[in-house]
């Protein structure tokens, strides 16, 4: 289904006049220089066609005949484009001059061998140039010293296009492709993607580039390199019969999505995520902003637009006018590197309407009081995942994909996310907005979906004094005991939270009696009014508790942290309100 969806996406791109994508039998290559010759094949100049991008010179993406330059030690000349070793017999700082000479001779013989068959003046001019060119004279052209990367093409002086773009030469190239399809040496069978009887691909090309951590030369989703993975005496990719055209189309479409210029991808953990819709939709440009918003000051207008859309999503409103039909299919694919191959980390198919509904539910589950002013309603996923580890390099590879899939599908969050948050709280005693919002989201969603997991009541956004679970009120009591300590001993470097939070949330019976005795000492240092104030608040909470249990379950430990956070937020909210009342009086 992945390959079929990518194949359909390629066909959509090919029909779009505003998008340049290579047709079957061609590829987009980074061209740096152009060899300009006259109609007799005499060199006019080497033209630098790179463009400036900041402080760098960037090669142009130009469609050429054939696929990517094959890797390996063999001689593989390309048709009317190649690197300087093949076309000029020249390479700056050449460590293997003999290999460079062989490459030039192979390219020259390849092109000269086709001259009579093609029989076109422009192509003959190229052949004349190759016959007359002396590689030893390349050093007389200092501009070639910059041709270390990128490729070269040919152009006839006075003509706009390049030689390989000439209509007659392209027609000959297309005839070669069709003749190759009908050759007796190829393997024809039914393609699993198109359902048609076509020539099968031994290797799926072009290679897929742009997956973070994968080989820079590219990798494959479908490949077989050992007999242990083969069956029915079929070798390599004949074990997964896909036609050459379908393989080319899905690989090209995936490379288009992975291109940085197109902004159709983002990374989560070790996974590179791409997304697309079956029909053109603004969602294709905004989904990455939803999941990984750019918060730079210069993008203020984009930030405002994103904030407005997120508010609509939070209210459960689908922006029909901007995103069109909510039934439009939407695809998300997560890819991870695996040596010379690419692993599918997750694959999700849905519609725009369902995606918005699940994003809205995710935001609703995360909502909790005390949100910082600059915090978005839906924090970026990488920020949430960063709360589960000390350093992002320690992030488990499977966690990011599992959380992403839970958000998109509306299913329960992975248990690893919940337990990782609790572990980090016990380690560094930091109970912040993002951590407690994740705890609340995990517990409420699990309670809503899994019948065997039942909270006594769904956790609210802010303080709930009537919540029936004692673990929640033990967290509240801990917050009040900490506050009375802070008021009695202002300026402390460490409070009871730094010493006892982990034990109090896991084994309250062993800690709370000691904390209550310490609290009597703290209350004795307060003024009568403050002492009475704290005593009353502590007493109100203690009325909800009959006994301190010897231990709390993992779900109760989450409730403990949420009760602590809610009570801390309530403490400071009431002080602000009291000041407001005083001013009004």
Coordinates of C-alpha atoms in Angstrom, one line a residue:
X1 CA 0.0 0.0 0.0
X2 CA 2.9 2.3 0.7
X3 CA 4.4 1.9 -2.8
X4 CA 0.9 2.2 -4.5
X5 CA 0.2 5.5 -2.6
X6 CA 3.6 6.9 -3.5
X7 CA 3.1 5.8 -7.1
X8 CA -0.2 7.6 -7.2
X9 CA 1.4 10.7 -5.7
X10 CA 4.0 10.6 -8.5
X11 CA 1.3 10.6 -11.1
X12 CA -0.4 13.6 -9.4
X13 CA 2.9 15.5 -9.4
X14 CA 3.5 14.6 -13.1
X15 CA 0.2 16.2 -14.0
X16 CA 0.9 19.4 -12.1
X17 CA 2.4 22.0 -14.5
X18 CA 3.9 24.0 -11.6
X19 CA 6.0 21.0 -10.4
X20 CA 9.0 19.8 -12.3
X21 CA 9.6 16.1 -11.7
X22 CA 11.6 13.8 -13.8
X23 CA 9.6 11.4 -16.1
X24 CA 10.5 7.7 -16.4
X25 CA 13.9 7.3 -18.0
X26 CA 15.2 10.7 -16.8
X27 CA 16.5 12.1 -13.5
X28 CA 17.2 15.5 -11.9
X29 CA 21.0 16.0 -11.4
X30 CA 23.0 18.8 -9.9
X31 CA 24.7 20.5 -12.9
X32 CA 27.5 23.0 -12.1
X33 CA 29.1 23.8 -15.5
X34 CA 28.1 23.8 -19.1
X35 CA 30.5 23.0 -22.0
X36 CA 29.6 25.6 -24.7
X37 CA 30.7 24.5 -28.2
X38 CA 29.9 25.8 -31.7
X39 CA 28.1 23.7 -34.4
X40 CA 31.5 22.3 -35.5
X41 CA 32.4 21.1 -32.0
X42 CA 34.9 23.8 -31.2
X43 CA 35.1 24.8 -27.6
X44 CA 33.7 28.3 -26.9
X45 CA 33.9 28.4 -23.1
X46 CA 33.1 26.6 -19.9
X47 CA 30.1 28.3 -18.5
X48 CA 29.5 28.3 -14.7
X49 CA 25.7 27.9 -14.2
X50 CA 25.7 27.7 -10.5
X51 CA 23.6 30.2 -8.5
X52 CA 24.5 32.1 -5.3
X53 CA 22.8 30.9 -2.1
X54 CA 24.2 33.1 0.7
X55 CA 28.0 32.5 0.8
X56 CA 27.8 29.4 -1.3
X57 CA 27.5 28.5 -5.0
X58 CA 24.8 25.9 -5.5
X59 CA 24.4 23.7 -8.6
X60 CA 21.2 23.8 -10.6
X61 CA 18.8 20.9 -10.7
X62 CA 18.4 19.9 -14.4
X63 CA 16.6 16.9 -15.9
X64 CA 19.0 14.7 -17.8
X65 CA 18.7 11.4 -19.7
X66 CA 19.1 8.3 -17.6
X67 CA 19.2 7.7 -13.9
X68 CA 21.7 8.6 -11.2
X69 CA 25.4 8.0 -11.7
X70 CA 26.0 4.4 -10.8
X71 CA 28.4 3.7 -7.9
X72 CA 31.2 1.1 -8.1
X73 CA 34.5 0.6 -9.7
X74 CA 33.2 0.0 -13.3
X75 CA 33.2 2.5 -16.1
X76 CA 29.6 3.9 -16.5
X77 CA 29.5 6.8 -18.9
X78 CA 26.2 8.8 -19.0
X79 CA 24.4 10.1 -22.0
X80 CA 25.3 13.8 -22.7
X81 CA 26.0 14.6 -19.1
X82 CA 28.6 13.4 -16.6
X83 CA 31.4 14.5 -14.3
X84 CA 34.6 16.1 -15.5
X85 CA 36.5 12.8 -15.5
X86 CA 34.3 11.3 -18.1
X87 CA 33.6 14.3 -20.3
X88 CA 37.0 16.1 -20.1
X89 CA 39.4 13.5 -18.7
X90 CA 40.2 16.0 -16.0
X91 CA 39.9 16.0 -12.2
X92 CA 41.3 18.6 -9.8
X93 CA 44.0 17.1 -7.5
X94 CA 43.7 13.8 -9.3
X95 CA 45.1 10.9 -7.3
X96 CA 44.3 8.3 -10.0
X97 CA 45.1 9.9 -13.5
X98 CA 45.0 6.5 -15.2
X99 CA 41.5 5.9 -14.0
X100 CA 40.5 9.4 -15.2
X101 CA 42.0 8.7 -18.7
X102 CA 40.1 5.4 -18.9
X103 CA 36.8 7.2 -18.0
X104 CA 37.2 9.8 -20.7
X105 CA 38.0 7.2 -23.3
X106 CA 35.0 5.2 -22.3
X107 CA 32.7 8.2 -22.5
X108 CA 34.1 9.3 -25.9
X109 CA 33.8 5.8 -27.4
X110 CA 30.2 5.5 -26.0
X111 CA 29.1 8.8 -27.6
X112 CA 31.0 8.2 -30.9
X113 CA 29.4 4.8 -31.2
X114 CA 25.9 6.4 -31.3
X115 CA 26.6 9.2 -33.7
X116 CA 25.4 7.5 -36.9
X117 CA 22.3 6.1 -35.2
X118 CA 21.2 9.5 -33.7
X119 CA 22.3 11.5 -36.8
X120 CA 21.7 15.0 -35.5
X121 CA 23.9 18.1 -36.0
X122 CA 24.0 19.0 -32.3
X123 CA 25.0 15.5 -31.3
X124 CA 27.6 15.4 -34.0
X125 CA 29.0 18.7 -32.7
X126 CA 29.4 17.0 -29.3
X127 CA 31.2 14.0 -30.9
X128 CA 33.5 16.4 -32.8
X129 CA 34.4 18.1 -29.5
X130 CA 35.1 14.7 -27.8
X131 CA 37.3 13.7 -30.8
X132 CA 39.3 16.9 -30.7
X133 CA 39.5 17.5 -27.0
X134 CA 43.0 16.9 -25.4
X135 CA 42.6 16.2 -21.6
X136 CA 46.2 17.4 -21.1
X137 CA 45.2 20.9 -22.1
X138 CA 42.5 21.1 -19.4
X139 CA 44.9 22.8 -17.1
X140 CA 44.9 25.8 -19.4
X141 CA 41.3 26.5 -18.2
X142 CA 41.6 27.7 -14.6
X143 CA 37.8 27.9 -14.2
X144 CA 37.8 24.1 -14.2
X145 CA 39.6 24.0 -10.9
X146 CA 36.1 24.6 -9.2
X147 CA 34.6 21.5 -11.0
X148 CA 35.2 19.3 -8.0
X149 CA 31.5 18.4 -7.4
X150 CA 28.5 18.4 -9.7
X151 CA 28.1 17.5 -13.3
X152 CA 28.5 19.0 -16.7
X153 CA 26.2 19.2 -19.8
X154 CA 26.7 20.4 -23.4
X155 CA 25.2 23.4 -25.1
X156 CA 25.5 24.7 -28.7
X157 CA 26.5 28.4 -28.8
X158 CA 23.6 30.6 -29.6
X159 CA 20.9 28.1 -28.6
X160 CA 18.8 28.3 -25.4
X161 CA 18.5 24.7 -24.4
X162 CA 21.1 22.0 -23.7
X163 CA 22.0 19.4 -26.3
X164 CA 20.3 16.6 -24.3
X165 CA 17.0 18.6 -24.4
X166 CA 16.9 18.7 -28.2
X167 CA 13.5 17.2 -29.3
X168 CA 15.0 14.8 -31.8
X169 CA 17.6 13.5 -29.3
X170 CA 14.9 13.1 -26.6
X171 CA 12.7 11.2 -29.1
X172 CA 15.6 8.8 -29.8
X173 CA 16.2 8.3 -26.1
X174 CA 12.5 7.5 -25.6
X175 CA 12.7 5.0 -28.4
X176 CA 15.6 3.3 -26.7
X177 CA 13.5 3.0 -23.5
X178 CA 10.6 1.4 -25.3
X179 CA 12.9 -1.0 -27.2
X180 CA 14.5 -1.9 -23.9
X181 CA 11.0 -2.8 -22.5
X182 CA 10.5 -5.3 -25.3
X183 CA 13.9 -6.9 -25.1
X184 CA 13.9 -10.7 -24.7
X185 CA 16.6 -10.5 -22.0
X186 CA 14.3 -8.8 -19.5
X187 CA 12.0 -10.4 -16.9
X188 CA 8.4 -9.6 -17.5
X189 CA 5.7 -10.4 -15.0
X190 CA 2.7 -8.8 -13.2
X191 CA 3.7 -5.7 -11.2
X192 CA 2.4 -5.7 -7.6
X193 CA 1.9 -1.9 -7.8
X194 CA 0.3 -1.4 -11.2
X195 CA -1.2 -4.8 -11.7
X196 CA 0.1 -4.8 -15.3
X197 CA 2.5 -7.2 -17.0
X198 CA 5.7 -5.1 -17.3
X199 CA 9.4 -5.4 -17.1
X200 CA 10.4 -6.1 -13.5
X201 CA 13.1 -4.1 -11.7
X202 CA 16.2 -6.1 -10.5
X203 CA 17.1 -3.0 -8.3
X204 CA 14.7 -0.3 -7.3
X205 CA 16.2 3.0 -8.5
X206 CA 16.8 5.8 -8.1
X207 CA 18.2 5.4 -4.6
X208 CA 16.2 7.2 -1.8
X209 CA 18.1 10.1 -0.4
X210 CA 17.3 12.5 2.5
X211 CA 16.5 10.1 5.3
X212 CA 18.6 11.3 8.3
X213 CA 21.3 8.9 9.2
X214 CA 21.1 6.9 6.0
X215 CA 23.9 6.5 3.5
X216 CA 24.6 9.8 1.6
X217 CA 24.7 7.8 -1.7
X218 CA 21.1 6.7 -1.0
X219 CA 19.4 3.6 0.3
X220 CA 16.5 1.3 -0.6
X221 CA 13.2 0.4 0.9
X222 CA 12.9 -2.9 -1.1
X223 CA 16.1 -4.9 -1.7
X224 CA 17.4 -8.4 -1.2
X225 CA 21.2 -9.1 -1.0
X226 CA 21.4 -12.6 0.4
X227 CA 20.0 -16.0 -0.6
X228 CA 18.5 -16.4 2.9
X229 CA 15.9 -13.8 1.9
X230 CA 15.1 -15.2 -1.5
X231 CA 12.6 -17.8 -2.5
X232 CA 11.4 -19.8 -5.6
X233 CA 14.9 -19.3 -7.1
X234 CA 14.2 -15.6 -7.7
X235 CA 17.1 -13.3 -7.1
X236 CA 17.3 -9.7 -5.7
X237 CA 14.2 -7.6 -6.1
X238 CA 12.5 -10.2 -8.4
X239 CA 11.3 -11.6 -5.1
X240 CA 9.1 -8.6 -4.8
X241 CA 7.9 -8.1 -8.4
X242 CA 7.7 -4.4 -9.1
X243 CA 8.0 -3.0 -12.6
X244 CA 10.9 -0.7 -13.4
X245 CA 8.5 2.2 -14.1
X246 CA 6.6 1.7 -10.8
X247 CA 9.9 1.5 -8.9
X248 CA 11.2 4.6 -10.6
X249 CA 7.9 6.5 -9.9
X250 CA 7.7 5.6 -6.2
X251 CA 11.4 6.3 -5.5
X252 CA 11.2 9.6 -7.4
X253 CA 8.0 10.7 -5.4
X254 CA 9.7 9.8 -2.2
X255 CA 12.8 11.7 -3.1
X256 CA 10.6 14.7 -3.9
X257 CA 9.0 14.5 -0.4
X258 CA 12.4 14.1 1.3
X259 CA 13.9 17.1 -0.5
X260 CA 14.5 20.0 2.0
X261 CA 13.3 22.6 -0.6
X262 CA 9.8 21.1 -0.6
X263 CA 9.3 21.2 3.2
X264 CA 7.3 17.9 3.2
X265 CA 9.3 16.2 5.9
X266 CA 10.5 16.6 9.5
X267 CA 12.4 14.5 11.9
X268 CA 11.2 12.9 15.2
X269 CA 13.9 11.0 17.1
X270 CA 15.7 8.8 14.5
X271 CA 12.7 8.8 12.2
X272 CA 12.3 11.1 9.1
X273 CA 8.6 11.7 8.5
X274 CA 7.1 12.5 5.2
X275 CA 3.4 13.2 4.4
X276 CA 1.1 13.9 1.5
X277 CA -2.5 14.0 0.5
X278 CA -4.2 12.2 -2.4
X279 CA -5.4 15.6 -3.8
X280 CA -3.6 19.0 -3.5
X281 CA -4.4 20.6 -0.1
X282 CA -2.8 23.3 2.0
X283 CA -2.4 20.7 4.7
X284 CA 0.7 19.4 2.7
X285 CA 2.5 22.6 3.6
X286 CA 1.1 23.1 7.2
X287 CA 1.3 19.6 8.7
X288 CA 5.0 20.0 9.4
X289 CA 4.3 23.3 11.1
X290 CA 1.7 21.6 13.3
X291 CA 4.1 18.9 14.4
X292 CA 7.3 21.0 14.4
X293 CA 6.5 24.8 14.4
X294 CA 9.2 27.3 13.7
X295 CA 9.1 29.8 16.6
X296 CA 11.6 32.4 15.2
X297 CA 10.6 36.0 15.6
X298 CA 10.9 36.7 11.8
X299 CA 8.1 34.3 11.2
X300 CA 5.6 36.2 13.3
X301 CA 2.9 36.2 10.6
X302 CA 3.3 32.4 10.1
X303 CA 3.2 31.9 13.9
X304 CA -0.1 33.9 14.1
X305 CA -1.6 31.9 11.3
X306 CA -0.5 28.7 12.9
X307 CA -1.9 29.8 16.3
X308 CA -5.2 30.7 14.7
X309 CA -5.5 27.3 13.0
X310 CA -4.5 25.5 16.3
X311 CA -7.3 27.4 18.1
X312 CA -9.7 26.1 15.5
X313 CA -8.4 22.6 15.9
X314 CA -8.7 22.9 19.7
X315 CA -12.3 23.8 19.4
X316 CA -12.8 20.8 17.1
X317 CA -13.6 22.9 14.1
X318 CA -12.4 21.7 10.7
X319 CA -11.3 24.7 8.5
X320 CA -13.3 23.6 5.4
X321 CA -12.7 26.8 3.5
X322 CA -8.9 26.5 3.8
X323 CA -8.4 22.7 3.6
X324 CA -11.2 21.6 1.4
X325 CA -13.0 18.2 1.5
X326 CA -12.4 16.5 4.9
X327 CA -12.6 13.1 3.2
X328 CA -9.4 13.8 1.3
X329 CA -7.0 10.8 2.0
X330 CA -3.9 11.7 4.0
X331 CA -0.7 9.6 4.3
X332 CA 2.1 9.8 6.9
X333 CA 5.2 7.6 6.5
X334 CA 8.1 7.4 9.1
X335 CA 11.4 6.1 7.8
X336 CA 14.6 5.2 9.8
X337 CA 18.1 4.4 8.5
X338 CA 19.2 0.7 8.5
X339 CA 22.7 0.6 6.8
X340 CA 22.1 0.4 3.1
X341 CA 18.4 0.1 3.6
X342 CA 15.6 2.1 5.0
X343 CA 13.2 0.8 7.7
X344 CA 9.5 1.7 7.8
X345 CA 9.1 3.0 11.3
X346 CA 5.4 3.7 11.0
X347 CA 2.8 4.0 8.3
X348 CA -0.6 5.7 8.8
X349 CA -3.5 6.3 6.4
X350 CA -6.4 8.5 7.2
X351 CA -8.4 11.5 6.0
X352 CA -8.0 15.2 6.7
X353 CA -11.1 15.2 8.8
X354 CA -9.9 12.3 11.0
X355 CA -6.5 13.8 11.3
X356 CA -7.9 17.1 12.6
X357 CA -10.2 15.3 15.0
X358 CA -7.3 13.3 16.4
X359 CA -5.1 16.4 16.7
X360 CA -8.0 18.2 18.5
X361 CA -8.3 15.2 20.9
X362 CA -4.5 15.3 21.5
X363 CA -4.6 19.0 22.4
X364 CA -7.6 18.4 24.6
X365 CA -5.8 15.6 26.4
X366 CA -2.7 17.8 26.9
X367 CA -4.6 20.8 28.2
X368 CA -3.8 21.7 31.8
X369 CA -3.6 24.8 33.9
X370 CA -0.4 26.9 34.2
X371 CA 0.4 27.0 30.5
X372 CA 3.4 29.4 29.9
X373 CA 2.5 32.4 27.8
X374 CA 4.6 31.5 24.8
X375 CA 3.7 27.8 24.9
X376 CA 1.7 26.7 21.9
X377 CA -1.6 24.8 22.4
X378 CA 0.1 21.8 20.9
X379 CA 3.8 21.8 21.8
X380 CA 6.1 20.3 19.2
X381 CA 6.5 16.5 19.6
X382 CA 10.3 16.8 20.0
X383 CA 9.8 19.1 23.0
X384 CA 7.4 16.6 24.6
X385 CA 9.8 13.7 23.9
X386 CA 12.8 15.7 25.3
X387 CA 11.0 15.6 28.7
X388 CA 11.4 11.8 28.8
X389 CA 15.3 11.7 28.8
X390 CA 18.2 13.6 30.2
X391 CA 19.7 14.1 26.7
X392 CA 17.9 13.8 23.4
X393 CA 20.6 11.4 22.2
X394 CA 19.2 8.9 24.8
X395 CA 15.8 8.9 23.2
X396 CA 14.7 5.3 22.5
X397 CA 14.3 4.8 18.7
X398 CA 10.9 3.2 19.0
X399 CA 9.3 5.8 21.3
X400 CA 9.0 8.7 18.8
X401 CA 7.3 6.6 16.2
X402 CA 4.9 5.1 18.7
X403 CA 3.9 8.5 20.1
X404 CA 3.5 9.9 16.6
X405 CA 1.2 7.1 15.6
X406 CA -0.8 7.5 18.9
X407 CA -1.4 11.2 18.1
X408 CA -2.4 10.6 14.5
X409 CA -4.6 7.6 15.2
X410 CA -6.2 8.7 18.5
X411 CA -5.1 5.5 20.2
X412 CA -3.5 5.2 23.7
X413 CA -0.1 6.7 24.2
X414 CA 2.7 4.1 24.6
X415 CA 3.3 3.0 28.2
X416 CA 6.9 3.8 27.7
X417 CA 6.1 7.5 27.4
X418 CA 4.2 7.5 30.8
X419 CA 6.8 5.5 32.7
X420 CA 9.7 7.6 31.2
X421 CA 8.1 10.8 32.5
X422 CA 7.6 9.3 36.0
X423 CA 11.3 8.2 36.0
X424 CA 12.5 11.6 35.0
X425 CA 10.4 13.3 37.7
X426 CA 11.9 10.9 40.3
X427 CA 15.4 11.6 39.0
X428 CA 15.5 15.4 38.8
X429 CA 12.3 16.3 40.8
X430 CA 11.1 18.7 38.1
X431 CA 7.3 18.7 37.8
X432 CA 6.8 21.2 34.9
X433 CA 3.9 22.0 32.6
X434 CA 4.9 19.6 29.8
X435 CA 5.5 16.6 32.0
X436 CA 2.2 16.8 33.9
X437 CA 0.3 17.6 30.7
X438 CA 1.7 14.3 29.3
X439 CA 0.8 12.4 32.5
X440 CA -2.7 13.7 32.3
X441 CA -3.0 12.9 28.6
X442 CA -1.7 9.3 29.1
X443 CA -4.0 8.5 32.1
X444 CA -7.2 10.1 30.6
X445 CA -6.7 8.5 27.2
X446 CA -6.0 5.1 28.7
X447 CA -9.1 5.4 30.9
X448 CA -11.2 6.4 27.9
X449 CA -10.0 3.6 25.6
X450 CA -9.0 0.6 27.7
X451 CA -11.9 -0.9 29.6
X452 CA -9.8 -2.8 32.1
X453 CA -8.0 0.4 33.1
X454 CA -10.4 2.6 35.1
X455 CA -9.7 5.8 36.9
X456 CA -12.3 6.7 39.5
X457 CA -12.8 10.0 37.6
X458 CA -11.2 11.7 34.6
X459 CA -8.5 14.1 35.5
X460 CA -9.5 17.8 35.2
X461 CA -7.6 20.7 33.7
X462 CA -7.2 22.5 37.1
X463 CA -7.5 21.6 40.8
X464 CA -10.3 19.2 41.6
X465 CA -10.8 19.2 45.5
X466 CA -13.4 16.4 45.2
X467 CA -11.3 14.0 43.2
X468 CA -12.0 10.5 44.7
X469 CA -8.5 8.9 44.6
X470 CA -6.4 9.4 47.7
X471 CA -3.1 9.5 45.7
X472 CA -4.2 12.8 44.1
X473 CA -4.8 14.3 47.6
X474 CA -1.5 13.0 48.9
X475 CA 0.2 15.0 46.1
X476 CA -1.8 18.1 47.1
X477 CA -0.8 17.6 50.8
X478 CA 2.8 17.3 49.7
X479 CA 2.5 20.7 47.9
X480 CA 1.0 22.4 51.0
X481 CA 3.7 20.9 53.3
X482 CA 6.4 22.3 50.9
X483 CA 4.7 25.7 50.8
X484 CA 4.6 26.0 54.6
X485 CA 8.3 25.1 54.7
X486 CA 9.1 27.8 52.1
X487 CA 7.2 30.4 54.1
X488 CA 8.9 29.3 57.4
X489 CA 12.4 29.1 56.0
X490 CA 12.6 31.5 53.0
X491 CA 15.7 31.3 50.8
X492 CA 16.2 27.5 51.1
X493 CA 18.3 26.0 48.4
X494 CA 16.4 22.7 48.7
X495 CA 12.9 21.9 49.9
X496 CA 11.2 18.7 50.9
X497 CA 10.5 18.1 47.2
X498 CA 14.2 17.8 46.5
X499 CA 14.6 15.2 49.2
X500 CA 11.4 13.3 49.6
X501 CA 9.2 13.6 46.4
X502 CA 10.3 10.3 44.9
X503 CA 9.7 8.3 48.1
X504 CA 6.5 10.2 49.0
X505 CA 5.0 9.4 45.6
X506 CA 6.0 5.7 45.6
X507 CA 5.9 4.7 49.4
X508 CA 3.9 7.4 51.2
X509 CA 3.6 5.4 54.5
X510 CA 7.3 5.6 55.0
X511 CA 7.6 9.4 54.4
X512 CA 4.5 11.3 55.3
X513 CA 4.6 10.8 59.1
X514 CA 8.1 12.3 59.1
X515 CA 7.0 15.2 56.8
X516 CA 4.0 16.0 59.1
X517 CA 6.3 16.1 62.1
X518 CA 8.7 18.4 60.3
X519 CA 5.7 20.6 59.3
X520 CA 4.9 21.2 63.0
X521 CA 8.4 22.6 63.4
X522 CA 7.9 24.8 60.3
X523 CA 4.5 26.1 61.4
X524 CA 6.0 27.1 64.7
X525 CA 8.2 29.6 62.9
X526 CA 5.3 31.3 61.2
X527 CA 3.3 34.3 62.3
X528 CA -0.1 33.4 63.8
X529 CA -2.1 34.5 60.8
X530 CA 0.1 32.5 58.3
X531 CA 0.2 29.6 60.7
X532 CA -3.6 29.5 60.8
X533 CA -3.8 29.8 57.1
X534 CA -1.5 26.9 56.4
X535 CA -3.1 24.7 59.1
X536 CA -6.5 25.2 57.6
X537 CA -5.4 24.3 54.1
X538 CA -3.5 21.2 55.3
X539 CA -6.5 20.1 57.5
X540 CA -8.9 20.4 54.5
X541 CA -6.7 18.0 52.5
X542 CA -6.1 15.6 55.4
X543 CA -9.9 15.2 55.7
X544 CA -9.7 13.4 52.3
X545 CA -7.2 10.9 53.6
X546 CA -7.8 8.0 56.0
X547 CA -4.4 6.3 55.8
X548 CA -1.1 6.5 54.0
X549 CA -0.7 3.3 51.9
X550 CA 2.6 1.5 51.9
X551 CA 3.1 1.9 48.2
X552 CA 1.3 3.5 45.1
X553 CA 0.9 1.9 41.7
X554 CA 2.3 3.6 38.6
X555 CA -1.0 5.2 37.7
X556 CA -1.4 6.5 41.3
X557 CA 2.1 7.9 41.1
X558 CA 1.0 9.9 38.1
X559 CA -2.1 11.1 40.1
X560 CA 0.3 12.1 42.9
X561 CA 2.3 14.3 40.6
X562 CA -0.8 15.8 39.1
X563 CA -2.3 16.6 42.5
X564 CA 1.0 18.2 43.5
X565 CA 1.1 20.3 40.3
X566 CA -2.6 21.4 40.6
X567 CA -2.2 22.4 44.2
X568 CA 0.9 24.4 43.5
X569 CA -0.9 26.2 40.7
X570 CA -3.9 26.8 43.0
X571 CA -1.7 28.3 45.7
X572 CA -0.3 31.0 43.5
X573 CA -3.6 31.6 41.7
X574 CA -5.3 32.4 44.9
X575 CA -2.7 34.8 46.0
X576 CA -3.1 36.8 42.8
X577 CA -6.9 36.8 43.3
X578 CA -6.5 38.0 46.8
X579 CA -4.4 41.0 45.7
X580 CA -7.0 41.8 43.1
X581 CA -9.7 41.8 45.7
X582 CA -7.7 44.1 47.9
X583 CA -7.1 46.6 45.2
X584 CA -10.8 46.6 44.4
X585 CA -11.6 47.3 48.0

